[in-house]
PDB file of C-alpha atoms in Angstrom:
ATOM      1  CA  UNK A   1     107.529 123.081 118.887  1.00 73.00           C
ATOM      2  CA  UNK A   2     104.962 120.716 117.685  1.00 88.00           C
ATOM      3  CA  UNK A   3     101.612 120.763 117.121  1.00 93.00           C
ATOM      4  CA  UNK A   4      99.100 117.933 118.395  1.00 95.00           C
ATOM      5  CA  UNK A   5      96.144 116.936 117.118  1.00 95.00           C
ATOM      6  CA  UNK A   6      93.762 114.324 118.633  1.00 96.00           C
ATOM      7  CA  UNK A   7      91.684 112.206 117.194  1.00 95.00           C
ATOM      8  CA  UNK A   8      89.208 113.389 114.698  1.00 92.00           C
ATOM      9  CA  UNK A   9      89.961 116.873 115.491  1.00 94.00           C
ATOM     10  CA  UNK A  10      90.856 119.386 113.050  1.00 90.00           C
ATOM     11  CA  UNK A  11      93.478 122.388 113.344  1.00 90.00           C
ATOM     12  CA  UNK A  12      92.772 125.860 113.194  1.00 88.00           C
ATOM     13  CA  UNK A  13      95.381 126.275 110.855  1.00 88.00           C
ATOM     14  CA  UNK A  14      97.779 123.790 109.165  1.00 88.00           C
ATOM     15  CA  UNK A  15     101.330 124.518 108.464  1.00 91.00           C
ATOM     16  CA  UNK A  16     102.307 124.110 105.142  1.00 88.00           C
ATOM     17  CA  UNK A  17     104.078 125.838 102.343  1.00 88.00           C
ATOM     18  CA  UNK A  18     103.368 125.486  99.258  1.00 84.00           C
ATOM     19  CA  UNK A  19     105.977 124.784  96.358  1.00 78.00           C
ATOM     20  CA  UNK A  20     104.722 125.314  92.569  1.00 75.00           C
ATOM     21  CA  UNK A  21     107.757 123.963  91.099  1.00 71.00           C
ATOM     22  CA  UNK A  22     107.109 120.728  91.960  1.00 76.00           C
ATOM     23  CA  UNK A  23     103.646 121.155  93.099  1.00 76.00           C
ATOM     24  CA  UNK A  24     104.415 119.604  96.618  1.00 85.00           C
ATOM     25  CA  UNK A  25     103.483 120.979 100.331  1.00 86.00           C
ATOM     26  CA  UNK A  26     106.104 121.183 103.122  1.00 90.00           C
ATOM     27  CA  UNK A  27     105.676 121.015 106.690  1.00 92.00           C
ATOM     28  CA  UNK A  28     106.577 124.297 108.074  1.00 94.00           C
ATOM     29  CA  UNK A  29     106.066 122.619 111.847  1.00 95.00           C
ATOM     30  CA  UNK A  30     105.733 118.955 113.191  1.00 96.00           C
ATOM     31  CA  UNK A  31     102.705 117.428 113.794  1.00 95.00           C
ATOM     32  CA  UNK A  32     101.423 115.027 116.283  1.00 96.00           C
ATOM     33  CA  UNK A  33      98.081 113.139 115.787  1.00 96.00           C
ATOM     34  CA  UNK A  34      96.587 110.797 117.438  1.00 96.00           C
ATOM     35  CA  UNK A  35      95.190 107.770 115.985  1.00 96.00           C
ATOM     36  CA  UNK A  36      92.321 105.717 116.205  1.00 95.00           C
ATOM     37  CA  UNK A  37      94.068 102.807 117.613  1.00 95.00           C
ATOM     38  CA  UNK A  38      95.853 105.435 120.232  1.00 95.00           C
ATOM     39  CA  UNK A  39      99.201 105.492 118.400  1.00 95.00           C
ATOM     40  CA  UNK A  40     100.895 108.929 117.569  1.00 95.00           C
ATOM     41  CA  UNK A  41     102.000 109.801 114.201  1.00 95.00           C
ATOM     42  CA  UNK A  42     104.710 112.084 113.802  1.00 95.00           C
ATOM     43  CA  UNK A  43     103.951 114.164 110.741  1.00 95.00           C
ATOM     44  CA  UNK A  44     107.454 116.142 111.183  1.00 95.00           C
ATOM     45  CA  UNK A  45     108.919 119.392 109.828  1.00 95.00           C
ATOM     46  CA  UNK A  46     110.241 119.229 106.439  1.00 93.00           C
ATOM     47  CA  UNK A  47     107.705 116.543 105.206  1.00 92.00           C
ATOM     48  CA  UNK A  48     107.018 117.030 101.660  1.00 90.00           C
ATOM     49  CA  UNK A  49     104.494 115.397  99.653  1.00 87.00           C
ATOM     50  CA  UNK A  50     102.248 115.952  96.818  1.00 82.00           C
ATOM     51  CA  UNK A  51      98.486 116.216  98.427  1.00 78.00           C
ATOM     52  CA  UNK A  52      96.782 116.477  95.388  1.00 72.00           C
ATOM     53  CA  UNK A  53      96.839 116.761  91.402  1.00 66.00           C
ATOM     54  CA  UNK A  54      95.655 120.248  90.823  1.00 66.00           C
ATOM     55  CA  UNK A  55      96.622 121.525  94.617  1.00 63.00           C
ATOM     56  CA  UNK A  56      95.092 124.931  95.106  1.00 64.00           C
ATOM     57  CA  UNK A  57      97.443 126.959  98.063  1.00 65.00           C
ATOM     58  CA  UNK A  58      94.793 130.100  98.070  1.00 65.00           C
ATOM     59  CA  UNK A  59      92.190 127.113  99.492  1.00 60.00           C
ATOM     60  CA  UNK A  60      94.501 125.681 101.633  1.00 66.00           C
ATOM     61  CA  UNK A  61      93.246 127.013 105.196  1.00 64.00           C
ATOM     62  CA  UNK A  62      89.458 127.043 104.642  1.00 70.00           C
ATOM     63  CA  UNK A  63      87.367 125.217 106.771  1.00 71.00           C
ATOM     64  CA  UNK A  64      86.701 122.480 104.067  1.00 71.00           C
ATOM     65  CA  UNK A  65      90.022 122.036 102.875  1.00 80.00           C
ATOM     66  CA  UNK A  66      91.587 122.066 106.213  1.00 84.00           C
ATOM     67  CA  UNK A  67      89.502 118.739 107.222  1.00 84.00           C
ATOM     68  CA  UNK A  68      90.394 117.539 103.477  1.00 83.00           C
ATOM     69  CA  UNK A  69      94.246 117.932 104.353  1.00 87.00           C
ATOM     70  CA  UNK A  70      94.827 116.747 107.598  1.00 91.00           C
ATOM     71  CA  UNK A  71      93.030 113.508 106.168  1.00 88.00           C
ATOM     72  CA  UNK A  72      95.380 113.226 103.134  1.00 86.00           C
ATOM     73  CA  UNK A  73      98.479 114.282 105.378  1.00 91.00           C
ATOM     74  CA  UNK A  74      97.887 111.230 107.365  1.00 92.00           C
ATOM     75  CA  UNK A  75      97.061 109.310 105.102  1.00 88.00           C
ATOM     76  CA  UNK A  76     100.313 110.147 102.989  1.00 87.00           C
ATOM     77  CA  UNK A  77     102.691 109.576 106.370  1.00 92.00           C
ATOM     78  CA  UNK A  78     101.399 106.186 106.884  1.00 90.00           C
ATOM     79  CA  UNK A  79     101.843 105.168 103.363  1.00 82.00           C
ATOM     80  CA  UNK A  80     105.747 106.741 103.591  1.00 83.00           C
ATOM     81  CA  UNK A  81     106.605 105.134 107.055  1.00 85.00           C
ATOM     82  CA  UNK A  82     104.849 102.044 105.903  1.00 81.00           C
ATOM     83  CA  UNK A  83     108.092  99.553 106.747  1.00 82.00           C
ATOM     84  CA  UNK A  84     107.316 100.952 110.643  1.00 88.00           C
ATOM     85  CA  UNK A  85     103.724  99.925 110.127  1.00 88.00           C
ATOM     86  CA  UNK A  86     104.393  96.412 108.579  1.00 87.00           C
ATOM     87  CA  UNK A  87     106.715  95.796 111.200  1.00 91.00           C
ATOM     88  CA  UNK A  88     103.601  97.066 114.087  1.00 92.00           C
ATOM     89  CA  UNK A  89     100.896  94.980 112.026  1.00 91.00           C
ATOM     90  CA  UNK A  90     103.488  92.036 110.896  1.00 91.00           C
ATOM     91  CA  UNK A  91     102.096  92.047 107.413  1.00 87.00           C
ATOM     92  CA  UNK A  92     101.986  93.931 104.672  1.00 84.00           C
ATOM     93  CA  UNK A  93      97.981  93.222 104.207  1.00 83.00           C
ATOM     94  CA  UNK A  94      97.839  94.630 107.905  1.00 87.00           C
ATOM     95  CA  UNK A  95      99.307  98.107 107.359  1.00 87.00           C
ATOM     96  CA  UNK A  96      97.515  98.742 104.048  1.00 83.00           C
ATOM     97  CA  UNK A  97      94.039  98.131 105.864  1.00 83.00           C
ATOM     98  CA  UNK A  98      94.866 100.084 109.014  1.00 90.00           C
ATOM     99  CA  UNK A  99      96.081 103.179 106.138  1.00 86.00           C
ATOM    100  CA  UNK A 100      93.211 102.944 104.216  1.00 83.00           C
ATOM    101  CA  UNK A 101      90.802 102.359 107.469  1.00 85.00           C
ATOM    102  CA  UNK A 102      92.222 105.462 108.925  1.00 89.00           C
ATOM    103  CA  UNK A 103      92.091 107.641 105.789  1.00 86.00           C
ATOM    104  CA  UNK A 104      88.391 106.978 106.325  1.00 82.00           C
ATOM    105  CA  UNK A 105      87.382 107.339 109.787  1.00 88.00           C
ATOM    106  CA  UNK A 106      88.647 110.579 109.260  1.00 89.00           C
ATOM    107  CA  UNK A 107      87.451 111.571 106.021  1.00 84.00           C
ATOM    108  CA  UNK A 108      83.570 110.131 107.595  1.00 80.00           C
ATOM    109  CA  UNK A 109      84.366 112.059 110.573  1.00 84.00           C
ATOM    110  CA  UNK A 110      85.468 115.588 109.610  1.00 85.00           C
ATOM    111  CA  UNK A 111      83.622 115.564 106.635  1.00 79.00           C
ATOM    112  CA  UNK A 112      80.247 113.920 107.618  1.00 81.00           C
ATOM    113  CA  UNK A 113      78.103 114.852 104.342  1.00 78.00           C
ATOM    114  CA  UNK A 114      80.136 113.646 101.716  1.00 71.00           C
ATOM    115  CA  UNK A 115      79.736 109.926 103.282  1.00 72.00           C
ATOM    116  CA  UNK A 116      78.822 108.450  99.497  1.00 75.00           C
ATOM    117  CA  UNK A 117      81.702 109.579  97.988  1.00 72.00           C
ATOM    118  CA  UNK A 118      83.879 108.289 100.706  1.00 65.00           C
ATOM    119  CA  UNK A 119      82.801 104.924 100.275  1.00 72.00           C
ATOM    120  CA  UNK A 120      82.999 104.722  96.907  1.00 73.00           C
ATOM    121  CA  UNK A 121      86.813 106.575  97.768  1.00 73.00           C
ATOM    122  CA  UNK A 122      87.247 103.575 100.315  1.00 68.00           C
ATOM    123  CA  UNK A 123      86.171 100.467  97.901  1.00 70.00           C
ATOM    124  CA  UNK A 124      88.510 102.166  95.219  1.00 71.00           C
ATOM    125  CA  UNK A 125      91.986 102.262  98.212  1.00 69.00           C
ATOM    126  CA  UNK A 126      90.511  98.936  99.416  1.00 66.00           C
ATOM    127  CA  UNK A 127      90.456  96.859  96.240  1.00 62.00           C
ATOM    128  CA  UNK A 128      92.373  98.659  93.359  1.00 61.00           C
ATOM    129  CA  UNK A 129      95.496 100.199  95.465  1.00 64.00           C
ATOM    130  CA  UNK A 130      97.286  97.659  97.377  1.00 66.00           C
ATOM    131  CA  UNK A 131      99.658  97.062  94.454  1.00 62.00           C
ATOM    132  CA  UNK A 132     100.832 100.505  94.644  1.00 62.00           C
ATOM    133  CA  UNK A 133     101.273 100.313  98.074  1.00 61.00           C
ATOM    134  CA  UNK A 134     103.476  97.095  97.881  1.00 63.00           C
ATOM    135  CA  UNK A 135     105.983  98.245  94.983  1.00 60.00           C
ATOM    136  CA  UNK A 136     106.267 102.005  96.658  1.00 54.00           C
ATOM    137  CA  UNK A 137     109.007 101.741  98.684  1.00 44.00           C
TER     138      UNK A 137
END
């Protein structure tokens, strides 16, 4: 079963599990979420990935947090399945802009009031990240 998600919407409830170990989320059910350019991205089950530094699982399903995640969790897929995107934008410039972009719109759009901070968020992906992006995987 998966769950979809259109664009700019945000779930009810996201599943994830939380692993302290390694301070990680999994995906506890596939996602589906439509993009702004129409695409789907398949967040699937099993996806792990570190959301934040000091992740908080208690927080995980409040309203805030919940807009906060699903941003981050696409954000982190198209960063991972970035050789699918290069090949879609046919550069590596291409993908990084349409990640970043993305991030963004949805950050601005499920999280309206905290537009300052996701510009200055934005600038800092935009200008100081794409050599992470190019030597990760």
């Amino acid at each position: 079963m998966k769950m979809k998600i259109n664009y700019l919407e945000c779930p009810k409830k996201i599943p994830l599990i939380y692993s302290s170990e390694k301070n990680h989320f999994m995906m506890t059910e596939s996602i589906e979420v439509r993009l702004s350019d129409g695409r789907l991205l398949l967040i699937p089950k099993g996806y792990t990935t570190r959301l934040f530094s000091k992740a908080n699982p208690w927080k995980l399903n409040s309203p805030l947090s919940r807009r906060r995640v699903i941003s981050k969790l696409i954000h982190k897929r198209l960063w991972t399945e970035k050789i699918s995107e290069i090949e879609y934008f046919g550069s590596i410039y291409e993908a990084f802009v349409f990640s970043n972009t993305e991030y963004y719109k949805w950050k601005i759009g499920l999280i309206p009031r905290l537009k300052i901070l996701h510009f200055l968020e934005n600038l800092y992906y935009k200008h100081l990240s794409i050599n992470s992006y190019i030597k990760t995987r």
